């Protein structure tokens, strides 16, 4: 079922490379390249202009130049941290050898680097958390959505709950999730940290609903003809779902998944800020607390990176959808 | 039983083979740490310095501890995380372990074996309040005479009252040093900062108040003052100097002038944790004693380096210049009025790191004075709570081990054989009242404003 097509948007570039560009392709190039560049340029100018006029108690609002500079600082801080990490492990090896001499029966344990996570470490943490939360949500929402779509009885039973929980803000869940995780997840040598679980479950609770609803709607709207075909062929329930329901419902399911992933990413940043769980949200909050003359610039870097990652996650789902869905015309922007 | 014995023997052997003086080692050696991966929390304030230095200078690692330091959003989150075990320990307000243990706010048995610093706070008022106050402050050589008492604020508060407005000030936490210092200063100037009545469910602390105090997180103080929500605040550094740099407000007094060398932050752990990991705890305290010593060594010679470390984004993160002002022994009051206060931040000298019972009892007296402890208690109660929370015994083990290893000398510590945990009666308060930790109820009776023995609201 998997087909990968050469993206049409790349055609004009191929033409440009070979020197044969048609009128339509020029127009396509303008649309894809010139206008976006102009748009971004105009935005940067406006930003610079506005930034100069906003004075905060932490100094002037950062313009594009300061943000670029802070991005550079964050990269170099990351590199320095990696160097310190190497030194840390070297020191630790010495400690282990020294201790083994004094205590030969000791089983050496190598500890993870204890330095503060850098901006890039925080990005990694956030990505892992958001994907875990999202996958867990999908694992619950897709099967449940199919069942709800297929059975009007289950739909009637579950629908009120869905309607009730769907509009709940992630921040309302957070205290409950935090307390429950603290109470239930008790272990002397935990596999994953409590803060990771708290963030993840909050994300799951909030991004469950769009996938669930859209899957259910997609399943309900399978055309009557196809259902009849399934009846005629006497497909058993499992084959019916696999051969008839899933392919028809996929476009709707993906709409739900993309919505869910978008929500997941937004919820995660908010949850990390509020609960001080590691990740980009904590980075932003820490910088806000620092109140240094560089803080706002660094927060702005984070804002842009959060946006970019959100965009890339969305594209990723779109690619997945293109690859999996048979009806290519159903794939929207 | 056998396992514990083996551990002790190993520890002793370890210390001996480390090449230490073999004579006194046996009793002073600390066994291997039971837990080597530790996570400590802190709030972005300059007085978290001993933690940062113990990490950066490798003192934790020398004790075989692999410590992660993590900034926390506010004092409540920090305390909750220590209680539920996400943090092994934390930089705490001295009132926090006491408040938690007696069950004011969140109830949990928290102990401390290490006092992190003395002094370090200031009280700032907005520019307009300062203009009014200035009229009542005598000046010498064109500069206001310090210390400035709250008597000079009283007419301003009365103006507000006459105009039907309330005078509001900010502090950082109900059981914070800042709350008690601000209240002390106001009351010494004849202003009632208000009472708490937890038995009636009133935890706002504004009953019968002339000045309404409320909680604002430290980093938000300057912005809240600028917005006009509060007219002044009491907070730690760098948030007083920040107000001066930004021209938002004027620090009128430091806590050093309210009570010379007052205890400020402590290092708190939960009692359960301390019982489970005794060797680890002693080793943590050892590393922090060394860090505190480093911070004060050679007349603050290391302070510029410390400021550089603290200004990193993962610690305090504020600009070097802002942190340096108070950390290197000066304090800027009104813009341009920079005065030397070498003891603004004390980390080691004057036995700053030793957990004195009398310090704990002072906090308890203030909790009682303002109604957080709603019923009067006998003197013995104060002593019992102080002994439950403050643990000089653990400190002493850590210090003795450092002395045995030759890293510190005995004259740098109180004389442990005779030390009973009580500082001699102190009288260097702004209102000249003498505090004797052995007589808390008598002390409370000396204040014109505040609850005394037998009073209830």
Short mmCIF file of N, CA and C in Angstrom, two decimals, chain A residues 48-189:
data_model
loop_
_atom_site.label_atom_id
_atom_site.label_comp_id
_atom_site.label_asym_id
_atom_site.label_seq_id
_atom_site.Cartn_x
_atom_site.Cartn_y
_atom_site.Cartn_z
N UNK A 48 12.10 44.27 13.98
CA UNK A 48 13.20 45.15 14.37
C UNK A 48 12.66 46.52 14.79
N UNK A 49 11.73 47.03 13.99
CA UNK A 49 11.17 48.35 14.22
C UNK A 49 10.42 48.39 15.56
N UNK A 50 9.58 47.34 15.77
CA UNK A 50 8.80 47.31 17.01
C UNK A 50 9.72 47.09 18.22
N UNK A 51 10.71 46.21 18.06
CA UNK A 51 11.59 45.85 19.19
C UNK A 51 12.28 47.09 19.75
N UNK A 52 12.68 47.99 18.87
CA UNK A 52 13.38 49.18 19.33
C UNK A 52 12.50 50.07 20.18
N UNK A 53 11.20 49.89 20.04
CA UNK A 53 10.29 50.77 20.77
C UNK A 53 9.72 50.15 22.04
N UNK A 54 10.10 48.90 22.33
CA UNK A 54 9.58 48.27 23.55
C UNK A 54 10.69 48.19 24.58
N UNK A 55 10.53 48.94 25.67
CA UNK A 55 11.49 48.85 26.76
C UNK A 55 10.87 48.08 27.89
N UNK A 56 11.54 47.01 28.31
CA UNK A 56 11.02 46.24 29.43
C UNK A 56 11.97 46.43 30.62
N UNK A 57 11.58 45.89 31.76
CA UNK A 57 12.47 46.01 32.91
C UNK A 57 13.71 45.14 32.74
N UNK A 58 13.72 44.28 31.73
CA UNK A 58 14.92 43.49 31.44
C UNK A 58 15.66 44.06 30.24
N UNK A 59 15.41 45.32 29.92
CA UNK A 59 16.07 45.92 28.77
C UNK A 59 15.17 45.89 27.55
N UNK A 60 15.77 46.32 26.42
CA UNK A 60 14.97 46.42 25.20
C UNK A 60 14.52 45.05 24.70
N UNK A 61 13.35 45.02 24.09
CA UNK A 61 12.88 43.78 23.49
C UNK A 61 13.86 43.36 22.40
N UNK A 62 14.23 42.06 22.36
CA UNK A 62 15.28 41.67 21.41
C UNK A 62 14.81 41.73 19.96
N UNK A 63 15.65 42.30 19.10
CA UNK A 63 15.39 42.30 17.67
C UNK A 63 16.03 41.08 17.04
N UNK A 64 15.88 40.91 15.73
CA UNK A 64 16.43 39.73 15.05
C UNK A 64 17.92 39.56 15.28
N UNK A 65 18.67 40.67 15.31
CA UNK A 65 20.12 40.56 15.46
C UNK A 65 20.49 39.95 16.81
N UNK A 66 19.85 40.45 17.88
CA UNK A 66 20.17 39.92 19.22
C UNK A 66 19.79 38.44 19.31
N UNK A 67 18.67 38.10 18.69
CA UNK A 67 18.22 36.72 18.74
C UNK A 67 19.22 35.81 18.02
N UNK A 68 19.70 36.28 16.91
CA UNK A 68 20.71 35.51 16.17
C UNK A 68 21.95 35.31 17.03
N UNK A 69 22.36 36.39 17.70
CA UNK A 69 23.54 36.32 18.56
C UNK A 69 23.33 35.31 19.68
N UNK A 70 22.13 35.35 20.31
CA UNK A 70 21.86 34.42 21.40
C UNK A 70 21.81 32.98 20.90
N UNK A 71 21.32 32.80 19.68
CA UNK A 71 21.31 31.45 19.11
C UNK A 71 22.73 30.92 19.04
N UNK A 72 23.64 31.81 18.62
CA UNK A 72 25.05 31.45 18.56
C UNK A 72 25.58 31.09 19.95
N UNK A 73 25.21 31.91 20.95
CA UNK A 73 25.64 31.63 22.33
C UNK A 73 25.17 30.27 22.80
N UNK A 74 23.91 29.95 22.46
CA UNK A 74 23.36 28.68 22.91
C UNK A 74 24.13 27.51 22.30
N UNK A 75 24.53 27.69 21.04
CA UNK A 75 25.31 26.63 20.39
C UNK A 75 26.66 26.48 21.09
N UNK A 76 27.32 27.60 21.37
CA UNK A 76 28.65 27.47 21.97
C UNK A 76 28.56 26.95 23.41
N UNK A 77 27.48 27.33 24.11
CA UNK A 77 27.30 26.77 25.46
C UNK A 77 27.13 25.25 25.40
N UNK A 78 26.43 24.82 24.38
CA UNK A 78 26.22 23.38 24.21
C UNK A 78 27.57 22.67 24.01
N UNK A 79 28.41 23.29 23.15
CA UNK A 79 29.71 22.67 22.89
C UNK A 79 30.57 22.62 24.16
N UNK A 80 30.54 23.73 24.92
CA UNK A 80 31.32 23.75 26.16
C UNK A 80 30.84 22.66 27.12
N UNK A 81 29.53 22.52 27.17
CA UNK A 81 28.97 21.52 28.06
C UNK A 81 29.43 20.11 27.68
N UNK A 82 29.51 19.86 26.35
CA UNK A 82 29.98 18.54 25.90
C UNK A 82 31.42 18.30 26.33
N UNK A 83 32.24 19.39 26.28
CA UNK A 83 33.63 19.23 26.73
C UNK A 83 33.68 18.89 28.21
N UNK A 84 32.83 19.60 28.97
CA UNK A 84 32.80 19.33 30.42
C UNK A 84 32.36 17.90 30.68
N UNK A 85 31.46 17.42 29.83
CA UNK A 85 30.95 16.07 30.00
C UNK A 85 32.09 15.05 29.86
N UNK A 86 32.94 15.28 28.86
CA UNK A 86 34.07 14.37 28.65
C UNK A 86 34.96 14.37 29.88
N UNK A 87 35.24 15.58 30.39
CA UNK A 87 36.09 15.69 31.58
C UNK A 87 35.45 14.99 32.77
N UNK A 88 34.11 15.10 32.86
CA UNK A 88 33.38 14.47 33.96
C UNK A 88 33.59 12.96 33.94
N UNK A 89 33.47 12.37 32.76
CA UNK A 89 33.62 10.91 32.69
C UNK A 89 35.06 10.48 32.98
N UNK A 90 36.01 11.32 32.58
CA UNK A 90 37.41 10.99 32.89
C UNK A 90 37.64 11.00 34.40
N UNK A 91 37.09 12.04 35.05
CA UNK A 91 37.25 12.12 36.51
C UNK A 91 36.58 10.92 37.17
N UNK A 92 35.45 10.54 36.61
CA UNK A 92 34.72 9.44 37.22
C UNK A 92 35.49 8.12 37.12
N UNK A 93 36.15 7.93 35.98
CA UNK A 93 36.95 6.71 35.84
C UNK A 93 38.03 6.64 36.90
N UNK A 94 38.65 7.80 37.14
CA UNK A 94 39.69 7.85 38.17
C UNK A 94 39.10 7.50 39.53
N UNK A 95 37.90 8.05 39.79
CA UNK A 95 37.25 7.78 41.07
C UNK A 95 36.99 6.29 41.23
N UNK A 96 36.52 5.68 40.13
CA UNK A 96 36.20 4.26 40.20
C UNK A 96 37.44 3.43 40.47
N UNK A 97 38.52 3.76 39.77
CA UNK A 97 39.76 3.01 40.00
C UNK A 97 40.23 3.19 41.44
N UNK A 98 40.18 4.44 41.91
CA UNK A 98 40.67 4.71 43.27
C UNK A 98 39.83 3.96 44.30
N UNK A 99 38.51 3.97 44.07
CA UNK A 99 37.65 3.33 45.06
C UNK A 99 37.80 1.81 45.02
N UNK A 100 37.99 1.27 43.82
CA UNK A 100 38.15 -0.18 43.70
C UNK A 100 39.40 -0.65 44.44
N UNK A 101 40.43 0.21 44.46
CA UNK A 101 41.64 -0.17 45.19
C UNK A 101 41.36 -0.32 46.68
N UNK A 102 40.48 0.58 47.18
CA UNK A 102 40.18 0.55 48.60
C UNK A 102 39.09 -0.46 48.93
N UNK A 103 38.23 -0.70 47.97
CA UNK A 103 37.05 -1.52 48.25
C UNK A 103 36.84 -2.46 47.07
N UNK A 104 37.64 -3.54 47.03
CA UNK A 104 37.65 -4.39 45.83
C UNK A 104 36.31 -5.06 45.54
N UNK A 105 35.48 -5.24 46.57
CA UNK A 105 34.21 -5.93 46.33
C UNK A 105 33.12 -4.99 45.80
N UNK A 106 33.44 -3.71 45.63
CA UNK A 106 32.45 -2.74 45.15
C UNK A 106 32.16 -2.96 43.67
N UNK A 107 30.90 -2.94 43.32
CA UNK A 107 30.56 -3.06 41.90
C UNK A 107 30.47 -1.66 41.31
N UNK A 108 31.39 -1.30 40.44
CA UNK A 108 31.41 0.07 39.94
C UNK A 108 30.16 0.41 39.12
N UNK A 109 29.67 1.61 39.34
CA UNK A 109 28.52 2.11 38.58
C UNK A 109 28.96 3.40 37.91
N UNK A 110 28.74 3.53 36.63
CA UNK A 110 29.07 4.79 35.97
C UNK A 110 27.83 5.67 35.99
N UNK A 111 28.01 6.87 36.54
CA UNK A 111 26.89 7.79 36.65
C UNK A 111 26.78 8.65 35.41
N UNK A 112 25.56 9.03 35.11
CA UNK A 112 25.37 9.93 33.97
C UNK A 112 25.92 11.31 34.30
N UNK A 113 26.23 12.03 33.26
CA UNK A 113 26.74 13.39 33.41
C UNK A 113 25.75 14.24 34.21
N UNK A 114 26.26 15.00 35.16
CA UNK A 114 25.38 15.74 36.06
C UNK A 114 25.25 17.22 35.72
N UNK A 115 25.89 17.64 34.63
CA UNK A 115 25.82 19.06 34.27
C UNK A 115 24.41 19.47 33.89
N UNK A 116 24.17 20.78 33.93
CA UNK A 116 22.84 21.26 33.56
C UNK A 116 22.58 20.99 32.09
N UNK A 117 21.35 20.58 31.74
CA UNK A 117 21.04 20.34 30.34
C UNK A 117 21.13 21.62 29.52
N UNK A 118 21.66 21.52 28.33
CA UNK A 118 21.75 22.70 27.47
C UNK A 118 20.44 22.85 26.71
N UNK A 119 20.37 23.92 25.94
CA UNK A 119 19.20 24.17 25.11
C UNK A 119 18.88 22.96 24.23
N UNK A 120 19.93 22.37 23.66
CA UNK A 120 19.71 21.26 22.73
C UNK A 120 19.29 19.99 23.47
N UNK A 121 19.84 19.81 24.68
CA UNK A 121 19.38 18.68 25.49
C UNK A 121 17.89 18.83 25.79
N UNK A 122 17.49 20.07 26.08
CA UNK A 122 16.08 20.31 26.42
C UNK A 122 15.19 20.03 25.21
N UNK A 123 15.66 20.39 24.01
CA UNK A 123 14.88 20.09 22.80
C UNK A 123 14.67 18.59 22.70
N UNK A 124 15.76 17.85 22.92
CA UNK A 124 15.68 16.39 22.84
C UNK A 124 14.66 15.84 23.83
N UNK A 125 14.75 16.33 25.07
CA UNK A 125 13.81 15.86 26.10
C UNK A 125 12.37 16.12 25.69
N UNK A 126 12.13 17.34 25.22
CA UNK A 126 10.76 17.69 24.83
C UNK A 126 10.27 16.80 23.69
N UNK A 127 11.13 16.55 22.72
CA UNK A 127 10.71 15.72 21.57
C UNK A 127 10.37 14.31 22.02
N UNK A 128 11.22 13.75 22.86
CA UNK A 128 10.95 12.39 23.33
C UNK A 128 9.64 12.36 24.10
N UNK A 129 9.44 13.37 24.98
CA UNK A 129 8.22 13.38 25.78
C UNK A 129 6.99 13.51 24.91
N UNK A 130 7.05 14.43 23.93
CA UNK A 130 5.85 14.67 23.12
C UNK A 130 5.52 13.44 22.29
N UNK A 131 6.54 12.77 21.76
CA UNK A 131 6.27 11.59 20.94
C UNK A 131 5.71 10.47 21.81
N UNK A 132 6.25 10.29 23.01
CA UNK A 132 5.73 9.23 23.88
C UNK A 132 4.27 9.49 24.22
N UNK A 133 3.98 10.74 24.61
CA UNK A 133 2.61 11.08 24.97
C UNK A 133 1.67 10.90 23.81
N UNK A 134 2.12 11.33 22.65
CA UNK A 134 1.30 11.26 21.45
C UNK A 134 1.05 9.81 21.04
N UNK A 135 2.10 8.99 21.09
CA UNK A 135 1.93 7.58 20.72
C UNK A 135 0.97 6.87 21.66
N UNK A 136 1.13 7.16 22.95
CA UNK A 136 0.23 6.55 23.93
C UNK A 136 -1.21 6.96 23.65
N UNK A 137 -1.40 8.26 23.37
CA UNK A 137 -2.74 8.76 23.09
C UNK A 137 -3.31 8.07 21.86
N UNK A 138 -2.46 7.93 20.82
CA UNK A 138 -2.95 7.31 19.58
C UNK A 138 -3.31 5.85 19.81
N UNK A 139 -2.51 5.18 20.63
CA UNK A 139 -2.78 3.77 20.90
C UNK A 139 -4.12 3.58 21.60
N UNK A 140 -4.50 4.60 22.37
CA UNK A 140 -5.81 4.51 23.04
C UNK A 140 -6.91 4.99 22.09
N UNK A 141 -6.64 6.12 21.43
CA UNK A 141 -7.71 6.81 20.70
C UNK A 141 -8.13 6.09 19.43
N UNK A 142 -7.18 5.49 18.68
CA UNK A 142 -7.55 4.90 17.40
C UNK A 142 -8.46 3.68 17.59
N UNK A 143 -8.05 2.69 18.41
CA UNK A 143 -8.96 1.55 18.60
C UNK A 143 -10.31 1.97 19.18
N UNK A 144 -10.26 2.85 20.17
CA UNK A 144 -11.50 3.29 20.80
C UNK A 144 -12.37 4.03 19.79
N UNK A 145 -11.74 4.84 18.96
CA UNK A 145 -12.48 5.59 17.94
C UNK A 145 -13.17 4.64 16.97
N UNK A 146 -12.46 3.57 16.60
CA UNK A 146 -13.05 2.61 15.66
C UNK A 146 -14.27 1.95 16.28
N UNK A 147 -14.12 1.55 17.54
CA UNK A 147 -15.24 0.89 18.23
C UNK A 147 -16.43 1.85 18.32
N UNK A 148 -16.14 3.09 18.68
CA UNK A 148 -17.22 4.07 18.81
C UNK A 148 -17.90 4.30 17.46
N UNK A 149 -17.09 4.34 16.40
CA UNK A 149 -17.63 4.58 15.07
C UNK A 149 -18.50 3.42 14.60
N UNK A 150 -18.12 2.22 15.01
CA UNK A 150 -18.84 1.06 14.52
C UNK A 150 -20.13 0.81 15.29
N UNK A 151 -20.09 1.13 16.58
CA UNK A 151 -21.25 0.80 17.40
C UNK A 151 -21.91 2.05 17.95
N UNK A 152 -23.16 2.24 17.59
CA UNK A 152 -23.84 3.45 18.06
C UNK A 152 -24.11 3.35 19.56
N UNK A 153 -24.17 2.12 20.09
CA UNK A 153 -24.39 1.95 21.53
C UNK A 153 -23.19 2.49 22.30
N UNK A 154 -22.00 2.02 21.89
CA UNK A 154 -20.78 2.50 22.57
C UNK A 154 -20.67 4.01 22.38
N UNK A 155 -21.00 4.48 21.20
CA UNK A 155 -20.93 5.91 20.94
C UNK A 155 -21.78 6.68 21.93
N UNK A 156 -23.01 6.19 22.12
CA UNK A 156 -23.92 6.87 23.04
C UNK A 156 -23.37 6.87 24.45
N UNK A 157 -22.68 5.77 24.81
CA UNK A 157 -22.16 5.65 26.18
C UNK A 157 -20.95 6.57 26.39
N UNK A 158 -20.09 6.63 25.39
CA UNK A 158 -18.82 7.33 25.57
C UNK A 158 -18.92 8.81 25.25
N UNK A 159 -19.81 9.15 24.32
CA UNK A 159 -19.86 10.52 23.83
C UNK A 159 -19.96 11.60 24.92
N UNK A 160 -20.85 11.43 25.92
CA UNK A 160 -20.93 12.50 26.94
C UNK A 160 -19.60 12.75 27.62
N UNK A 161 -18.87 11.65 27.90
CA UNK A 161 -17.58 11.79 28.56
C UNK A 161 -16.60 12.54 27.67
N UNK A 162 -16.59 12.16 26.40
CA UNK A 162 -15.68 12.82 25.46
C UNK A 162 -15.98 14.31 25.42
N UNK A 163 -17.27 14.64 25.32
CA UNK A 163 -17.64 16.05 25.25
C UNK A 163 -17.23 16.80 26.51
N UNK A 164 -17.31 16.09 27.64
CA UNK A 164 -16.98 16.73 28.91
C UNK A 164 -15.47 16.99 29.04
N UNK A 165 -14.67 16.01 28.64
CA UNK A 165 -13.23 16.13 28.87
C UNK A 165 -12.48 16.85 27.76
N UNK A 166 -13.10 16.88 26.58
CA UNK A 166 -12.40 17.48 25.43
C UNK A 166 -11.98 18.93 25.68
N UNK A 167 -12.86 19.78 26.24
CA UNK A 167 -12.44 21.17 26.37
C UNK A 167 -11.56 21.49 27.57
N UNK A 168 -11.17 20.47 28.35
CA UNK A 168 -10.39 20.76 29.57
C UNK A 168 -8.98 21.20 29.22
N UNK A 169 -8.58 22.30 29.82
CA UNK A 169 -7.22 22.81 29.58
C UNK A 169 -6.19 21.86 30.19
N UNK A 170 -5.05 21.74 29.52
CA UNK A 170 -3.99 20.85 30.03
C UNK A 170 -3.57 21.24 31.44
N UNK A 171 -3.64 22.54 31.72
CA UNK A 171 -3.11 23.01 32.99
C UNK A 171 -4.02 22.61 34.15
N UNK A 172 -5.28 22.30 33.82
CA UNK A 172 -6.17 21.82 34.86
C UNK A 172 -5.85 20.37 35.21
N UNK A 173 -5.41 19.61 34.22
CA UNK A 173 -5.06 18.21 34.48
C UNK A 173 -3.76 18.10 35.29
N UNK A 174 -2.87 19.04 35.05
CA UNK A 174 -1.50 18.89 35.55
C UNK A 174 -1.39 18.59 37.05
N UNK A 175 -2.10 19.36 37.92
CA UNK A 175 -1.96 19.06 39.34
C UNK A 175 -2.42 17.64 39.67
N UNK A 176 -3.52 17.22 39.04
CA UNK A 176 -4.03 15.87 39.30
C UNK A 176 -3.03 14.82 38.85
N UNK A 177 -2.53 15.00 37.63
CA UNK A 177 -1.57 14.02 37.10
C UNK A 177 -0.34 13.97 38.00
N UNK A 178 0.14 15.15 38.41
CA UNK A 178 1.33 15.20 39.25
C UNK A 178 1.12 14.40 40.54
N UNK A 179 -0.02 14.64 41.18
CA UNK A 179 -0.26 13.97 42.45
C UNK A 179 -0.42 12.46 42.25
N UNK A 180 -1.14 12.09 41.20
CA UNK A 180 -1.37 10.65 40.98
C UNK A 180 -0.06 9.94 40.66
N UNK A 181 0.75 10.56 39.80
CA UNK A 181 2.03 9.93 39.46
C UNK A 181 2.89 9.79 40.71
N UNK A 182 2.94 10.84 41.54
CA UNK A 182 3.76 10.77 42.76
C UNK A 182 3.28 9.65 43.67
N UNK A 183 1.95 9.49 43.73
CA UNK A 183 1.41 8.51 44.65
C UNK A 183 1.55 7.08 44.13
N UNK A 184 1.36 6.91 42.83
CA UNK A 184 1.30 5.56 42.28
C UNK A 184 2.67 5.04 41.86
N UNK A 185 3.48 5.95 41.33
CA UNK A 185 4.77 5.52 40.78
C UNK A 185 5.84 5.60 41.85
N UNK A 186 5.92 4.58 42.66
CA UNK A 186 6.92 4.57 43.73
C UNK A 186 7.92 3.48 43.44
N UNK A 187 9.17 3.88 43.30
CA UNK A 187 10.19 2.89 43.00
C UNK A 187 11.52 3.43 43.48
N UNK A 188 12.35 2.55 44.01
CA UNK A 188 13.65 3.01 44.50
C UNK A 188 14.59 3.35 43.36
N UNK A 189 14.47 2.58 42.30
CA UNK A 189 15.37 2.81 41.17
C UNK A 189 14.52 2.97 39.92
#
